[in-house]
Protein backbone atom coordinates (compact mmCIF):
# COMPACT_ATOMS: atom_id res chain seq x y z
CA MET A 1 -13.55 -2.65 -8.31
CA LYS A 2 -17.00 -1.86 -6.83
CA ARG A 3 -15.43 -0.78 -3.95
CA TYR A 4 -13.57 2.14 -5.66
CA ILE A 5 -16.65 3.27 -8.13
CA ALA A 6 -18.57 3.31 -4.49
CA ILE A 7 -16.06 5.88 -3.37
CA ALA A 8 -16.25 8.14 -6.35
CA ALA A 9 -20.04 7.60 -6.37
CA SER A 10 -20.06 9.26 -2.44
CA ALA A 11 -17.53 11.84 -3.51
CA ALA A 12 -19.57 12.77 -6.41
CA VAL A 13 -22.55 13.50 -4.02
CA VAL A 14 -20.64 15.75 -1.41
CA LEU A 15 -19.07 17.61 -4.20
CA SER A 16 -21.92 19.09 -4.44
CA LEU A 17 -22.40 20.92 -0.43
CA ALA A 18 -20.87 24.27 0.12
CA GLY A 19 -17.92 23.94 1.81
CA CYS A 20 -14.52 25.89 3.69
CA ALA A 21 -11.30 25.25 4.31
CA THR A 22 -8.44 26.50 6.10
CA THR A 23 -4.55 26.57 6.12
CA GLY A 24 -1.77 25.97 8.08
CA SER A 25 1.79 24.77 8.72
CA SER A 26 3.27 22.54 10.89
CA ASP A 27 6.29 20.54 12.15
CA PRO A 28 6.12 17.01 9.72
CA ALA A 29 7.70 15.21 12.92
CA THR A 30 4.58 16.07 14.83
CA TYR A 31 1.50 14.64 14.82
CA GLN A 32 -1.81 17.53 14.85
CA PRO A 33 -4.81 15.34 16.36
CA GLU A 34 -6.59 18.01 15.64
CA LYS A 35 -5.27 17.62 11.94
CA SER A 36 -6.55 14.83 9.75
CA ARG A 37 -4.37 11.66 9.65
CA ALA A 38 -4.35 12.59 5.70
CA TYR A 39 -3.51 16.32 6.47
CA ASN A 40 -0.70 15.12 8.82
CA LEU A 41 0.58 12.62 6.26
CA ALA A 42 0.68 15.33 3.50
CA GLN A 43 2.56 17.59 5.39
CA ALA A 44 5.15 15.02 6.37
CA GLY A 45 5.50 14.19 2.72
CA GLY A 46 6.03 17.97 1.90
CA ILE A 47 2.78 18.82 0.67
CA THR A 48 2.68 21.97 2.80
CA GLU A 49 -0.23 23.76 1.22
CA ALA A 50 -2.34 20.99 2.24
CA ARG A 51 -5.67 21.72 4.46
CA ASP A 52 -8.78 20.12 5.77
CA THR A 53 -12.28 21.37 5.78
CA GLU A 54 -13.36 22.25 8.78
CA ARG A 55 -16.38 20.37 10.25
CA LYS A 56 -18.14 23.25 11.77
CA HIS A 57 -19.37 24.70 8.35
CA LEU A 58 -20.90 21.39 8.17
CA SER A 59 -24.82 21.08 9.02
CA GLU A 60 -26.78 18.02 9.92
CA ASN A 61 -28.26 18.01 6.54
CA GLU A 62 -25.13 17.59 4.81
CA LEU A 63 -23.89 14.66 6.69
CA TYR A 64 -27.28 13.07 6.28
CA LYS A 65 -27.23 13.29 2.57
CA VAL A 66 -23.38 11.19 3.04
CA ALA A 67 -24.35 9.05 5.72
CA SER A 68 -26.91 7.66 3.49
CA ASN A 69 -24.16 5.99 1.71
CA ALA A 70 -22.14 4.91 4.87
CA ASP A 71 -22.10 1.33 3.93
CA ILE A 72 -19.65 2.51 0.78
CA LEU A 73 -18.00 4.64 2.73
CA MET A 74 -14.33 4.62 4.20
CA TRP A 75 -12.69 5.76 7.89
CA ASP A 76 -10.18 8.18 8.13
CA ARG A 77 -8.34 5.67 11.19
CA GLY A 78 -6.31 8.67 12.58
CA ALA A 79 -9.97 10.58 13.04
CA ASN A 80 -11.66 8.06 15.18
CA TRP A 81 -15.37 8.43 14.02
CA SER A 82 -18.33 6.59 14.13
CA GLY A 83 -21.90 6.35 13.36
CA GLY A 84 -23.37 8.26 10.76
CA GLU A 85 -20.24 11.33 10.61
CA ALA A 86 -19.14 10.18 6.80
CA LEU A 87 -15.41 11.27 5.17
CA GLY A 88 -15.85 13.27 2.09
CA ALA A 89 -18.84 15.81 3.12
CA SER A 90 -18.23 19.02 1.69
CA LEU A 91 -15.30 18.94 0.31
CA LEU A 92 -14.77 22.12 -2.19
CA PHE A 93 -11.15 23.68 -1.91
CA ALA A 94 -10.91 27.36 -3.28
CA ALA A 95 -9.33 27.47 -6.44
CA LEU A 96 -5.47 26.87 -6.00
CA GLU A 97 -2.47 27.90 -8.61
CA PRO A 98 -1.25 25.08 -10.93
CA THR A 99 1.83 25.61 -9.05
CA SER A 100 0.07 24.39 -5.39
CA ASN A 101 2.00 20.96 -4.88
CA PHE A 102 -1.85 20.81 -3.08
CA ALA A 103 -3.11 20.60 -6.85
CA LYS A 104 -1.08 17.89 -8.18
CA ASP A 105 -0.65 14.23 -8.46
CA SER A 106 2.25 13.03 -5.78
CA LEU A 107 4.04 9.70 -4.55
CA PHE A 108 5.23 10.02 -1.13
CA GLY A 109 6.63 7.55 1.59
CA TRP A 110 9.79 6.06 3.62
CA MET A 111 11.44 3.34 2.20
CA PRO A 112 13.22 1.33 4.86
CA SER A 113 16.66 2.33 4.81
CA SER A 114 17.86 -1.35 4.96
CA MET A 115 16.32 -1.68 1.28
CA ALA A 116 18.89 0.33 -0.68
CA THR A 117 22.64 1.30 -0.43
CA ASP A 118 22.76 4.81 -2.24
CA ALA A 119 19.76 7.06 -3.18
CA VAL A 120 20.46 6.01 -6.78
CA GLN A 121 19.39 2.64 -6.46
CA ALA A 122 16.68 3.58 -3.61
CA ARG A 123 15.47 5.49 -6.59
CA ALA A 124 15.74 2.24 -8.82
CA LYS A 125 13.71 0.52 -6.21
CA MET A 126 10.89 3.02 -6.11
CA SER A 127 10.25 3.07 -9.80
CA GLU A 128 10.71 -0.95 -9.99
CA VAL A 129 7.80 -1.77 -6.92
CA THR A 130 5.39 1.19 -8.49
CA THR A 131 5.72 0.31 -12.57
CA SER A 132 4.73 -3.33 -10.81
CA ALA A 133 1.89 -1.55 -9.40
CA MET A 134 0.30 0.09 -11.92
CA LYS A 135 0.71 -3.23 -14.19
CA LYS A 136 -0.79 -5.23 -11.46
CA ALA A 137 -3.48 -2.65 -10.95
CA LEU A 138 -4.67 -1.98 -14.51
CA GLY A 139 -4.51 -6.06 -14.61
CA SER A 140 -7.09 -6.80 -11.68
CA LEU A 141 -9.11 -4.06 -13.16
CA GLY A 142 -9.63 -5.98 -16.38
CA TYR A 143 -7.72 -3.22 -18.69
CA THR A 144 -5.80 -4.74 -21.53
CA TYR A 145 -2.22 -2.60 -21.44
CA GLU A 146 1.42 -2.78 -22.69
CA ALA A 147 4.54 -1.27 -21.15
CA THR A 148 5.63 1.60 -23.49
CA LEU A 149 8.52 2.47 -21.28
CA GLU A 150 9.38 1.08 -17.72
CA ASN A 151 12.17 2.61 -15.91
CA TYR A 152 13.86 4.89 -18.24
CA ASP A 153 15.91 7.27 -16.65
CA GLN A 154 15.65 11.37 -18.53
CA LYS A 155 16.61 14.19 -17.38
CA ALA A 156 14.33 16.52 -15.74
CA VAL A 157 14.42 20.66 -15.61
CA PHE A 158 13.82 20.81 -12.30
CA GLY A 159 15.59 23.86 -11.34
CA GLY A 160 18.89 21.81 -11.88
CA GLY A 161 18.33 19.26 -14.36
CA SER A 162 17.61 16.13 -11.60
CA ALA A 163 17.52 13.16 -13.05
CA PHE A 164 14.44 10.75 -12.75
CA LEU A 165 13.13 7.67 -13.64
CA PHE A 166 9.88 7.78 -15.78
CA SER A 167 7.89 4.12 -17.03
CA GLN A 168 4.72 5.02 -18.93
CA ILE A 169 1.74 2.22 -19.27
CA THR A 170 -0.29 2.21 -22.07
CA ILE A 171 -3.89 0.62 -22.05
CA ILE A 172 -4.48 0.02 -25.58
CA ASP A 173 -8.47 -1.98 -24.24
CA ALA A 174 -10.51 -0.35 -27.30
CA ASN A 175 -13.79 -1.38 -25.36
CA GLN A 176 -12.66 1.20 -22.50
CA GLY A 177 -12.53 3.53 -25.24
CA CYS A 178 -9.18 3.99 -25.20
CA PRO A 179 -7.02 4.32 -28.69
CA LEU A 180 -4.69 2.10 -30.13
CA PRO A 181 -1.26 4.15 -30.25
CA ASP A 182 -0.99 3.50 -33.88
CA SER A 183 -4.19 5.16 -34.46
CA VAL A 184 -3.47 8.37 -33.35
CA ASP A 185 -0.84 10.75 -33.86
CA HIS A 186 0.44 11.66 -30.16
CA TYR A 187 0.58 9.95 -26.93
CA SER A 188 -1.04 12.19 -25.17
CA LYS A 189 -4.31 10.95 -27.15
CA THR A 190 -3.97 7.76 -25.68
CA CYS A 191 -4.82 6.57 -22.43
CA TYR A 192 -1.98 5.63 -20.00
CA LEU A 193 -0.47 5.67 -16.58
CA SER A 194 2.95 6.53 -16.18
CA SER A 195 5.42 7.15 -13.21
CA GLN A 196 8.24 9.85 -12.50
CA ILE A 197 10.44 8.65 -9.71
CA ILE A 198 12.97 11.34 -8.15
CA GLU A 199 16.34 10.62 -5.85
CA PRO A 200 15.10 10.40 -1.94
CA SER A 201 17.02 11.86 0.40
CA GLN A 202 18.28 10.06 3.37
CA GLY A 203 16.82 10.44 6.55
CA PHE A 204 13.85 9.07 9.39
CA GLU A 205 10.54 8.39 8.64
CA PRO A 206 8.01 11.06 10.73
CA ALA A 207 7.78 10.11 14.49
CA PHE A 208 4.39 9.29 14.15
CA LEU A 209 4.82 6.17 11.63
CA GLY A 210 8.18 4.95 13.79
CA GLY A 211 10.95 7.24 13.17
CA GLY A 212 12.73 4.64 11.85
CA GLN A 213 16.10 5.47 9.03
CA ALA A 214 14.61 5.84 5.62
CA TRP A 215 14.78 6.34 2.17
CA SER A 216 12.42 9.86 2.23
CA PHE A 217 10.87 10.39 -1.23
CA THR A 218 9.22 13.63 -0.22
CA THR A 219 7.81 16.82 -2.25
CA GLU A 220 10.53 19.60 -2.13
CA GLY A 221 8.72 22.45 -4.18
CA VAL A 222 8.01 20.85 -7.70
CA LYS A 223 10.37 18.41 -6.92
CA ALA A 224 7.99 15.46 -7.00
CA SER A 225 7.48 11.82 -7.66
CA SER A 226 4.09 11.38 -9.11
CA VAL A 227 1.80 8.85 -10.81
CA LYS A 228 -0.24 10.12 -13.20
CA LEU A 229 -3.45 8.73 -15.27
CA ASN A 230 -3.71 10.41 -18.80
CA VAL A 231 -7.42 10.12 -20.36
CA PRO A 232 -7.56 11.78 -23.60
CA GLU A 233 -10.80 14.08 -24.08
CA GLY A 234 -14.02 11.66 -24.70
CA VAL A 235 -12.71 8.99 -23.20
CA THR A 236 -14.06 7.94 -19.84
CA LEU A 237 -11.86 5.87 -17.07
CA ASP A 238 -13.28 5.52 -13.90
CA SER A 239 -10.03 6.95 -12.09
CA VAL A 240 -10.70 6.09 -8.34
CA SER A 241 -10.95 2.58 -9.21
CA ILE A 242 -7.29 2.83 -10.97
CA ILE A 243 -5.74 5.20 -8.15
CA GLY A 244 -7.36 2.54 -5.54
CA ALA A 245 -5.80 -0.72 -7.14
CA ILE A 246 -2.33 1.41 -8.02
CA SER A 247 -2.32 2.19 -4.00
CA ALA A 248 -3.01 -1.57 -3.15
CA ASN A 249 -0.57 -2.87 -4.79
CA LEU A 250 1.96 -0.58 -3.38
CA PRO A 251 3.93 -1.13 -0.03
CA ASP A 252 2.64 0.00 2.76
CA TRP A 253 4.92 3.11 3.25
CA ALA A 254 3.99 4.26 -0.01
CA TYR A 255 1.54 6.74 -0.34
CA MET A 256 -0.46 8.48 -2.94
CA PHE A 257 -1.82 12.03 -3.25
CA ALA A 258 -4.64 12.62 -5.59
CA PRO A 259 -5.70 16.44 -5.70
CA GLN A 260 -9.14 17.32 -6.24
CA THR A 261 -11.03 16.70 -9.47
CA ASP A 262 -14.65 17.98 -10.65
CA GLU A 263 -15.97 14.46 -9.32
CA THR A 264 -13.76 13.88 -6.16
CA PRO A 265 -12.46 15.41 -3.39
CA PRO A 266 -8.30 15.79 -2.40
CA MET A 267 -7.30 12.41 -0.86
CA VAL A 268 -4.11 10.85 0.50
CA VAL A 269 -4.46 7.06 -0.76
CA ASN A 270 -2.61 4.14 1.25
CA LYS A 271 -2.92 0.26 0.62
CA GLY A 272 -5.81 1.22 -1.14
CA LYS A 273 -7.81 2.92 1.01
CA PRO A 274 -8.44 6.56 0.67
CA LEU A 275 -8.04 9.33 3.80
CA TYR A 276 -9.82 13.05 3.29
CA PHE A 277 -9.04 16.10 4.15
CA VAL A 278 -11.82 16.68 6.96
CA GLU A 279 -11.26 18.08 10.56
CA PRO A 280 -11.38 14.99 13.17
CA VAL A 281 -14.01 14.85 15.76
CA GLU A 282 -11.82 15.19 18.50
CA SER A 283 -10.92 18.80 17.65
CA ILE A 284 -14.47 19.71 18.11
CA GLU A 285 -15.28 18.32 20.75
CA LYS A 286 -12.04 20.16 22.33
CA SER A 287 -13.18 23.38 20.94
C-alpha cells in the first residue's frame, strides 16, 4: 500500500509546477517512439485526445524536486529513462471539456480471442474479472466491503441504447469515514467502486503488443468501459492506492486510464504500474 501512497505523494509535488502539453493524433497500430508509452496505449485504446507534457518545458530545478523522491517513483518502460529523470514532472494540462475522453475514467484492453466465443461472452468475462479485481483490491488494502450489484445487465443511453454490465462494490468501513448504506438517503453518499463494461469489437491487439486476435475493449466517443471510485463529500480515501490495487489484480492485457485530478496527473495503469504522459528522452535527443 505504501507504494501507491508514495506515487500520490510524488504527484502532488509535481502538480505545483507549471507545465505545457501538446495534442496530436496517431495511427493506433503504429507505436510512436517520440511519444510516451502511456500516450501510445491511450491512442490505441481510443483515447484520441491523449497528450504528452513536453520535456523541453521542464527546468533542471523542476526535475530535481521530483528526482529527490526517486526511490518512490515508477519508470515508464517505454521511455528508457535513467538517473534522476523522474516521471510525473509538471503534468498540469489545460482544462478539458467533460466530454473529452482524456477527462474521464476508462478501462480498455485486448482480451485474447480464445477467452470468448462471441462479444456477449467476452463482455461477461471482462465484467467478472473486473468485479473480482475490485473486491481483491479492497481486501488487500484492508477495507470492509459488500457487493451491492455484480455483473448486472443494464441499458445505457449511449446514442442507441447499448447494453452494458454493471457492478457496484460498496465500502462500508466506518473507520475510513465511509457511511453505512442504511445511514444515508442516497447511494451517492456512500463510498463505492463501480464498473461498467460494454461489448467489445472483434479484431486485433495493437502491433506493438503482439498483434494477436483479440476482443477489443476500446473507447468510441462516449462509449467506454470504466471503473470508477465514488467518494462522498467529507470523506478522504486513498484513491491512488485503490486504483493501483485494482490494476494489479486485472489481467496484463487490461489497462485503466485515470484522468488528472487536483492531486494526481493523468495516467495509464497496467498491473499496478502507472505510466505517465511525459515526452520520452529519445525525442529530445533527436530534436
